mmCIF file of N, CA, C and O in Angstrom:
data_model
loop_
_atom_site.group_PDB
_atom_site.id
_atom_site.type_symbol
_atom_site.label_atom_id
_atom_site.label_comp_id
_atom_site.label_asym_id
_atom_site.label_seq_id
_atom_site.Cartn_x
_atom_site.Cartn_y
_atom_site.Cartn_z
ATOM 1 N N MET A 1 7.037 9.560 24.553
ATOM 2 C CA MET A 1 8.253 9.880 25.272
ATOM 3 C C MET A 1 8.142 9.460 26.737
ATOM 4 O O MET A 1 9.097 8.987 27.317
ATOM 5 N N GLU A 2 6.950 9.608 27.302
ATOM 6 C CA GLU A 2 6.761 9.261 28.702
ATOM 7 C C GLU A 2 7.042 7.778 28.946
ATOM 8 O O GLU A 2 7.656 7.414 29.945
ATOM 9 N N ALA A 3 6.632 6.931 28.024
ATOM 10 C CA ALA A 3 6.879 5.489 28.170
ATOM 11 C C ALA A 3 8.375 5.187 28.157
ATOM 12 O O ALA A 3 8.842 4.306 28.893
ATOM 13 N N LYS A 4 9.125 5.915 27.356
ATOM 14 C CA LYS A 4 10.572 5.698 27.300
ATOM 15 C C LYS A 4 11.230 6.100 28.620
ATOM 16 O O LYS A 4 12.139 5.419 29.098
ATOM 17 N N VAL A 5 10.763 7.195 29.202
ATOM 18 C CA VAL A 5 11.325 7.634 30.480
ATOM 19 C C VAL A 5 10.972 6.628 31.575
ATOM 20 O O VAL A 5 11.804 6.299 32.419
ATOM 21 N N GLU A 6 9.739 6.123 31.553
ATOM 22 C CA GLU A 6 9.351 5.113 32.537
ATOM 23 C C GLU A 6 10.188 3.847 32.390
ATOM 24 O O GLU A 6 10.608 3.252 33.390
ATOM 25 N N ALA A 7 10.441 3.427 31.159
ATOM 26 C CA ALA A 7 11.274 2.244 30.923
ATOM 27 C C ALA A 7 12.700 2.497 31.412
ATOM 28 O O ALA A 7 13.319 1.610 32.021
ATOM 29 N N LEU A 8 13.208 3.691 31.169
ATOM 30 C CA LEU A 8 14.543 4.054 31.652
ATOM 31 C C LEU A 8 14.585 3.995 33.167
ATOM 32 O O LEU A 8 15.535 3.448 33.750
ATOM 33 N N MET A 9 13.549 4.508 33.809
ATOM 34 C CA MET A 9 13.505 4.486 35.271
ATOM 35 C C MET A 9 13.469 3.051 35.802
ATOM 36 O O MET A 9 14.143 2.745 36.793
ATOM 37 N N ASP A 10 12.718 2.191 35.161
ATOM 38 C CA ASP A 10 12.669 0.794 35.580
ATOM 39 C C ASP A 10 14.046 0.150 35.466
ATOM 40 O O ASP A 10 14.502 -0.558 36.377
ATOM 41 N N ASN A 11 14.709 0.390 34.347
ATOM 42 C CA ASN A 11 16.046 -0.177 34.143
ATOM 43 C C ASN A 11 17.048 0.389 35.145
ATOM 44 O O ASN A 11 17.871 -0.359 35.699
ATOM 45 N N LEU A 12 16.986 1.691 35.388
ATOM 46 C CA LEU A 12 17.894 2.307 36.355
ATOM 47 C C LEU A 12 17.654 1.762 37.761
ATOM 48 O O LEU A 12 18.600 1.555 38.520
ATOM 49 N N ALA A 13 16.396 1.519 38.107
ATOM 50 C CA ALA A 13 16.081 0.992 39.436
ATOM 51 C C ALA A 13 16.696 -0.394 39.624
ATOM 52 O O ALA A 13 17.257 -0.691 40.687
ATOM 53 N N VAL A 14 16.602 -1.227 38.604
ATOM 54 C CA VAL A 14 17.187 -2.576 38.689
ATOM 55 C C VAL A 14 18.705 -2.484 38.818
ATOM 56 O O VAL A 14 19.314 -3.141 39.680
ATOM 57 N N VAL A 15 19.310 -1.666 37.988
ATOM 58 C CA VAL A 15 20.769 -1.524 38.023
ATOM 59 C C VAL A 15 21.210 -0.921 39.348
ATOM 60 O O VAL A 15 22.231 -1.320 39.920
ATOM 61 N N MET A 16 20.431 0.032 39.864
ATOM 62 C CA MET A 16 20.779 0.650 41.139
ATOM 63 C C MET A 16 20.739 -0.382 42.265
ATOM 64 O O MET A 16 21.617 -0.402 43.141
ATOM 65 N N MET A 17 19.730 -1.265 42.256
ATOM 66 C CA MET A 17 19.664 -2.313 43.280
ATOM 67 C C MET A 17 20.886 -3.227 43.189
ATOM 68 O O MET A 17 21.468 -3.607 44.215
ATOM 69 N N GLN A 18 21.290 -3.554 41.979
ATOM 70 C CA GLN A 18 22.469 -4.398 41.810
ATOM 71 C C GLN A 18 23.730 -3.679 42.284
ATOM 72 O O GLN A 18 24.594 -4.278 42.929
ATOM 73 N N ALA A 19 23.823 -2.386 41.991
ATOM 74 C CA ALA A 19 24.986 -1.610 42.436
ATOM 75 C C ALA A 19 24.995 -1.498 43.961
ATOM 76 O O ALA A 19 26.059 -1.554 44.582
ATOM 77 N N ASN A 20 23.825 -1.353 44.563
ATOM 78 C CA ASN A 20 23.763 -1.304 46.026
ATOM 79 C C ASN A 20 24.215 -2.628 46.632
ATOM 80 O O ASN A 20 24.888 -2.637 47.674
ATOM 81 N N ASN A 21 23.862 -3.725 46.004
ATOM 82 C CA ASN A 21 24.327 -5.034 46.484
ATOM 83 C C ASN A 21 25.840 -5.139 46.380
ATOM 84 O O ASN A 21 26.503 -5.656 47.289
ATOM 85 N N LEU A 22 26.390 -4.651 45.271
ATOM 86 C CA LEU A 22 27.853 -4.649 45.122
ATOM 87 C C LEU A 22 28.503 -3.757 46.168
ATOM 88 O O LEU A 22 29.531 -4.110 46.744
ATOM 89 N N ALA A 23 27.904 -2.585 46.415
ATOM 90 C CA ALA A 23 28.462 -1.637 47.372
ATOM 91 C C ALA A 23 28.432 -2.201 48.791
ATOM 92 O O ALA A 23 29.308 -1.892 49.598
ATOM 93 N N ALA A 24 27.443 -3.029 49.085
ATOM 94 C CA ALA A 24 27.375 -3.635 50.419
ATOM 95 C C ALA A 24 28.553 -4.571 50.656
ATOM 96 O O ALA A 24 29.042 -4.690 51.774
ATOM 97 N N ASP A 25 29.004 -5.201 49.582
ATOM 98 C CA ASP A 25 30.136 -6.126 49.692
ATOM 99 C C ASP A 25 31.481 -5.449 49.509
ATOM 100 O O ASP A 25 32.494 -5.931 50.009
ATOM 101 N N SER A 26 31.490 -4.350 48.754
ATOM 102 C CA SER A 26 32.752 -3.692 48.448
ATOM 103 C C SER A 26 32.543 -2.179 48.358
ATOM 104 O O SER A 26 31.835 -1.708 47.459
ATOM 105 N N PRO A 27 33.146 -1.422 49.258
ATOM 106 C CA PRO A 27 32.944 0.025 49.302
ATOM 107 C C PRO A 27 33.327 0.755 48.010
ATOM 108 O O PRO A 27 32.849 1.854 47.757
ATOM 109 N N GLU A 28 34.140 0.132 47.179
ATOM 110 C CA GLU A 28 34.548 0.804 45.947
ATOM 111 C C GLU A 28 33.381 1.006 44.976
ATOM 112 O O GLU A 28 33.482 1.797 44.045
ATOM 113 N N TYR A 29 32.272 0.325 45.211
ATOM 114 C CA TYR A 29 31.099 0.471 44.354
ATOM 115 C C TYR A 29 30.094 1.500 44.888
ATOM 116 O O TYR A 29 29.059 1.724 44.276
ATOM 117 N N GLU A 30 30.393 2.121 46.029
ATOM 118 C CA GLU A 30 29.471 3.093 46.605
ATOM 119 C C GLU A 30 29.250 4.284 45.671
ATOM 120 O O GLU A 30 28.121 4.755 45.535
ATOM 121 N N ALA A 31 30.301 4.765 45.032
ATOM 122 C CA ALA A 31 30.161 5.911 44.121
ATOM 123 C C ALA A 31 29.262 5.553 42.938
ATOM 124 O O ALA A 31 28.440 6.369 42.500
ATOM 125 N N LEU A 32 29.377 4.330 42.448
ATOM 126 C CA LEU A 32 28.525 3.879 41.353
ATOM 127 C C LEU A 32 27.063 3.850 41.789
ATOM 128 O O LEU A 32 26.181 4.341 41.085
ATOM 129 N N ALA A 33 26.802 3.321 42.976
ATOM 130 C CA ALA A 33 25.433 3.253 43.485
ATOM 131 C C ALA A 33 24.858 4.652 43.672
ATOM 132 O O ALA A 33 23.699 4.910 43.322
ATOM 133 N N GLU A 34 25.651 5.568 44.188
ATOM 134 C CA GLU A 34 25.192 6.947 44.388
ATOM 135 C C GLU A 34 24.918 7.642 43.052
ATOM 136 O O GLU A 34 23.934 8.375 42.920
ATOM 137 N N THR A 35 25.768 7.389 42.071
ATOM 138 C CA THR A 35 25.576 7.983 40.745
ATOM 139 C C THR A 35 24.302 7.462 40.097
ATOM 140 O O THR A 35 23.532 8.226 39.503
ATOM 141 N N LEU A 36 24.048 6.183 40.230
ATOM 142 C CA LEU A 36 22.833 5.601 39.659
ATOM 143 C C LEU A 36 21.588 6.113 40.383
ATOM 144 O O LEU A 36 20.560 6.358 39.754
ATOM 145 N N ALA A 37 21.671 6.296 41.683
ATOM 146 C CA ALA A 37 20.544 6.861 42.434
ATOM 147 C C ALA A 37 20.250 8.277 41.955
ATOM 148 O O ALA A 37 19.092 8.670 41.800
ATOM 149 N N TYR A 38 21.306 9.048 41.695
ATOM 150 C CA TYR A 38 21.148 10.399 41.174
ATOM 151 C C TYR A 38 20.503 10.369 39.786
ATOM 152 O O TYR A 38 19.597 11.147 39.494
ATOM 153 N N ALA A 39 20.932 9.461 38.935
ATOM 154 C CA ALA A 39 20.352 9.336 37.597
ATOM 155 C C ALA A 39 18.875 8.955 37.687
ATOM 156 O O ALA A 39 18.042 9.474 36.926
ATOM 157 N N LEU A 40 18.524 8.087 38.620
ATOM 158 C CA LEU A 40 17.126 7.700 38.802
ATOM 159 C C LEU A 40 16.299 8.896 39.273
ATOM 160 O O LEU A 40 15.178 9.110 38.798
ATOM 161 N N ASP A 41 16.849 9.686 40.180
ATOM 162 C CA ASP A 41 16.154 10.897 40.635
ATOM 163 C C ASP A 41 15.931 11.868 39.481
ATOM 164 O O ASP A 41 14.862 12.473 39.364
ATOM 165 N N LEU A 42 16.938 12.036 38.627
ATOM 166 C CA LEU A 42 16.797 12.930 37.473
ATOM 167 C C LEU A 42 15.740 12.428 36.502
ATOM 168 O O LEU A 42 14.946 13.214 35.968
ATOM 169 N N ALA A 43 15.704 11.131 36.268
ATOM 170 C CA ALA A 43 14.693 10.565 35.375
ATOM 171 C C ALA A 43 13.300 10.767 35.956
ATOM 172 O O ALA A 43 12.359 11.108 35.240
ATOM 173 N N ASP A 44 13.167 10.598 37.262
ATOM 174 C CA ASP A 44 11.881 10.814 37.925
ATOM 175 C C ASP A 44 11.467 12.276 37.818
ATOM 176 O O ASP A 44 10.300 12.584 37.539
ATOM 177 N N LEU A 45 12.406 13.168 38.010
ATOM 178 C CA LEU A 45 12.127 14.597 37.878
ATOM 179 C C LEU A 45 11.701 14.926 36.454
ATOM 180 O O LEU A 45 10.749 15.681 36.235
ATOM 181 N N GLY A 46 12.376 14.344 35.477
ATOM 182 C CA GLY A 46 12.015 14.564 34.081
ATOM 183 C C GLY A 46 10.628 14.040 33.762
ATOM 184 O O GLY A 46 9.851 14.691 33.053
ATOM 185 N N LEU A 47 10.287 12.887 34.303
ATOM 186 C CA LEU A 47 8.960 12.320 34.078
ATOM 187 C C LEU A 47 7.890 13.202 34.719
ATOM 188 O O LEU A 47 6.854 13.464 34.111
ATOM 189 N N SER A 48 8.162 13.692 35.915
ATOM 190 C CA SER A 48 7.205 14.572 36.589
ATOM 191 C C SER A 48 7.007 15.864 35.803
ATOM 192 O O SER A 48 5.881 16.326 35.619
ATOM 193 N N ALA A 49 8.094 16.437 35.332
ATOM 194 C CA ALA A 49 8.008 17.682 34.562
ATOM 195 C C ALA A 49 7.251 17.448 33.266
ATOM 196 O O ALA A 49 6.425 18.272 32.854
ATOM 197 N N GLU A 50 7.518 16.318 32.611
ATOM 198 C CA GLU A 50 6.840 16.005 31.353
ATOM 199 C C GLU A 50 5.350 15.798 31.602
ATOM 200 O O GLU A 50 4.513 16.280 30.853
ATOM 201 N N SER A 51 4.999 15.103 32.654
ATOM 202 C CA SER A 51 3.596 14.860 32.981
ATOM 203 C C SER A 51 2.884 16.173 33.295
ATOM 204 O O SER A 51 1.750 16.390 32.875
ATOM 205 N N ASP A 52 3.555 17.044 34.039
ATOM 206 C CA ASP A 52 2.966 18.339 34.371
ATOM 207 C C ASP A 52 2.763 19.183 33.122
ATOM 208 O O ASP A 52 1.745 19.849 32.971
ATOM 209 N N ALA A 53 3.718 19.148 32.204
ATOM 210 C CA ALA A 53 3.615 19.935 30.976
ATOM 211 C C ALA A 53 2.450 19.454 30.133
ATOM 212 O O ALA A 53 1.682 20.253 29.586
ATOM 213 N N PHE A 54 2.273 18.140 30.032
ATOM 214 C CA PHE A 54 1.155 17.609 29.259
ATOM 215 C C PHE A 54 -0.164 17.870 29.972
ATOM 216 O O PHE A 54 -1.194 18.068 29.343
ATOM 217 N N GLY A 55 -0.140 17.866 31.291
ATOM 218 C CA GLY A 55 -1.342 18.136 32.064
ATOM 219 C C GLY A 55 -1.861 19.537 31.836
ATOM 220 O O GLY A 55 -3.061 19.794 31.858
ATOM 221 N N LEU A 56 -0.958 20.482 31.588
ATOM 222 C CA LEU A 56 -1.365 21.857 31.334
ATOM 223 C C LEU A 56 -2.065 21.997 29.993
ATOM 224 O O LEU A 56 -2.863 22.910 29.790
ATOM 225 N N LEU A 57 -1.781 21.092 29.062
ATOM 226 C CA LEU A 57 -2.368 21.166 27.731
ATOM 227 C C LEU A 57 -3.766 20.559 27.672
ATOM 228 O O LEU A 57 -4.531 20.858 26.772
ATOM 229 N N GLU A 58 -4.091 19.721 28.647
ATOM 230 C CA GLU A 58 -5.392 19.056 28.633
ATOM 231 C C GLU A 58 -6.434 19.940 29.291
ATOM 232 O O GLU A 58 -6.158 20.615 30.290
ATOM 233 N N PRO A 59 -7.652 19.951 28.761
ATOM 234 C CA PRO A 59 -8.715 20.740 29.414
ATOM 235 C C PRO A 59 -9.083 20.125 30.750
ATOM 236 O O PRO A 59 -8.913 18.936 30.966
ATOM 237 N N PRO A 60 -9.577 20.946 31.669
ATOM 238 C CA PRO A 60 -9.947 20.397 32.979
ATOM 239 C C PRO A 60 -11.086 19.399 32.849
ATOM 240 O O PRO A 60 -11.947 19.525 31.978
ATOM 241 N N LYS A 61 -11.091 18.395 33.701
ATOM 242 C CA LYS A 61 -12.126 17.370 33.674
ATOM 243 C C LYS A 61 -13.330 17.847 34.461
ATOM 244 O O LYS A 61 -13.211 18.385 35.550
ATOM 245 N N VAL A 62 -14.510 17.647 33.887
ATOM 246 C CA VAL A 62 -15.746 18.040 34.546
ATOM 247 C C VAL A 62 -16.325 16.802 35.214
ATOM 248 O O VAL A 62 -16.458 15.750 34.605
ATOM 249 N N HIS A 63 -16.668 16.935 36.467
ATOM 250 C CA HIS A 63 -17.196 15.786 37.216
ATOM 251 C C HIS A 63 -18.680 15.712 37.078
ATOM 252 O O HIS A 63 -19.483 16.449 37.063
#
Protein backbone atom coordinates (compact mmCIF):
# COMPACT_ATOMS: atom_id res chain seq x y z
CA MET A 1 0.00 0.00 0.00
CA GLU A 2 2.86 2.36 0.79
CA ALA A 3 4.20 2.07 -2.77
CA LYS A 4 0.79 3.01 -4.16
CA VAL A 5 0.63 6.11 -1.97
CA GLU A 6 4.15 7.09 -3.03
CA ALA A 7 3.21 6.66 -6.69
CA LEU A 8 0.09 8.76 -6.12
CA MET A 9 2.21 11.47 -4.51
CA ASP A 10 4.61 11.47 -7.45
CA ASN A 11 1.74 11.81 -9.91
CA LEU A 12 0.08 14.54 -7.85
CA ALA A 13 3.36 16.46 -7.65
CA VAL A 14 3.72 16.44 -11.44
CA VAL A 15 0.12 17.48 -11.99
CA MET A 16 0.43 20.17 -9.32
CA MET A 17 3.49 21.64 -11.08
CA GLN A 18 1.55 21.72 -14.33
CA ALA A 19 -1.43 23.35 -12.62
CA ASN A 20 0.87 25.95 -11.06
CA ASN A 21 2.24 26.74 -14.52
CA LEU A 22 -1.32 27.16 -15.80
CA ALA A 23 -2.20 29.34 -12.80
CA ALA A 24 0.78 31.59 -13.50
CA ASP A 25 -0.64 32.32 -16.93
CA SER A 26 -4.31 32.36 -16.00
CA PRO A 27 -5.74 33.08 -12.54
CA GLU A 28 -8.73 30.83 -13.20
CA TYR A 29 -6.47 27.83 -12.58
CA GLU A 30 -5.39 28.97 -9.10
CA ALA A 31 -8.18 27.01 -7.40
CA LEU A 32 -7.11 23.86 -9.25
CA ALA A 33 -3.49 24.33 -8.17
CA GLU A 34 -4.54 24.89 -4.55
CA THR A 35 -6.78 21.82 -4.60
CA LEU A 36 -3.98 19.66 -5.97
CA ALA A 37 -1.57 21.00 -3.35
CA TYR A 38 -4.11 20.05 -0.68
CA ALA A 39 -4.46 16.55 -2.16
CA LEU A 40 -0.67 16.17 -2.16
CA ASP A 41 -0.54 17.23 1.50
CA LEU A 42 -3.23 14.67 2.36
CA ALA A 43 -1.36 11.91 0.54
CA ASP A 44 1.83 12.85 2.40
CA LEU A 45 -0.04 12.80 5.69
CA GLY A 46 -1.48 9.39 4.83
CA LEU A 47 1.95 8.04 3.95
CA SER A 48 3.40 9.36 7.21
CA ALA A 49 0.57 7.84 9.24
CA GLU A 50 0.93 4.52 7.43
CA SER A 51 4.70 4.48 7.98
CA ASP A 52 4.25 5.30 11.67
CA ALA A 53 1.65 2.55 12.08
CA PHE A 54 3.94 -0.04 10.51
CA GLY A 55 6.86 1.26 12.56
CA LEU A 56 4.96 0.48 15.74
CA LEU A 57 4.60 -3.15 14.67
CA GLU A 58 8.31 -3.69 14.10
CA PRO A 59 10.56 -4.60 17.04
CA PRO A 60 13.15 -2.01 18.01
CA LYS A 61 16.50 -2.31 16.26
CA VAL A 62 19.47 -3.25 18.41
CA HIS A 63 22.71 -1.49 17.53
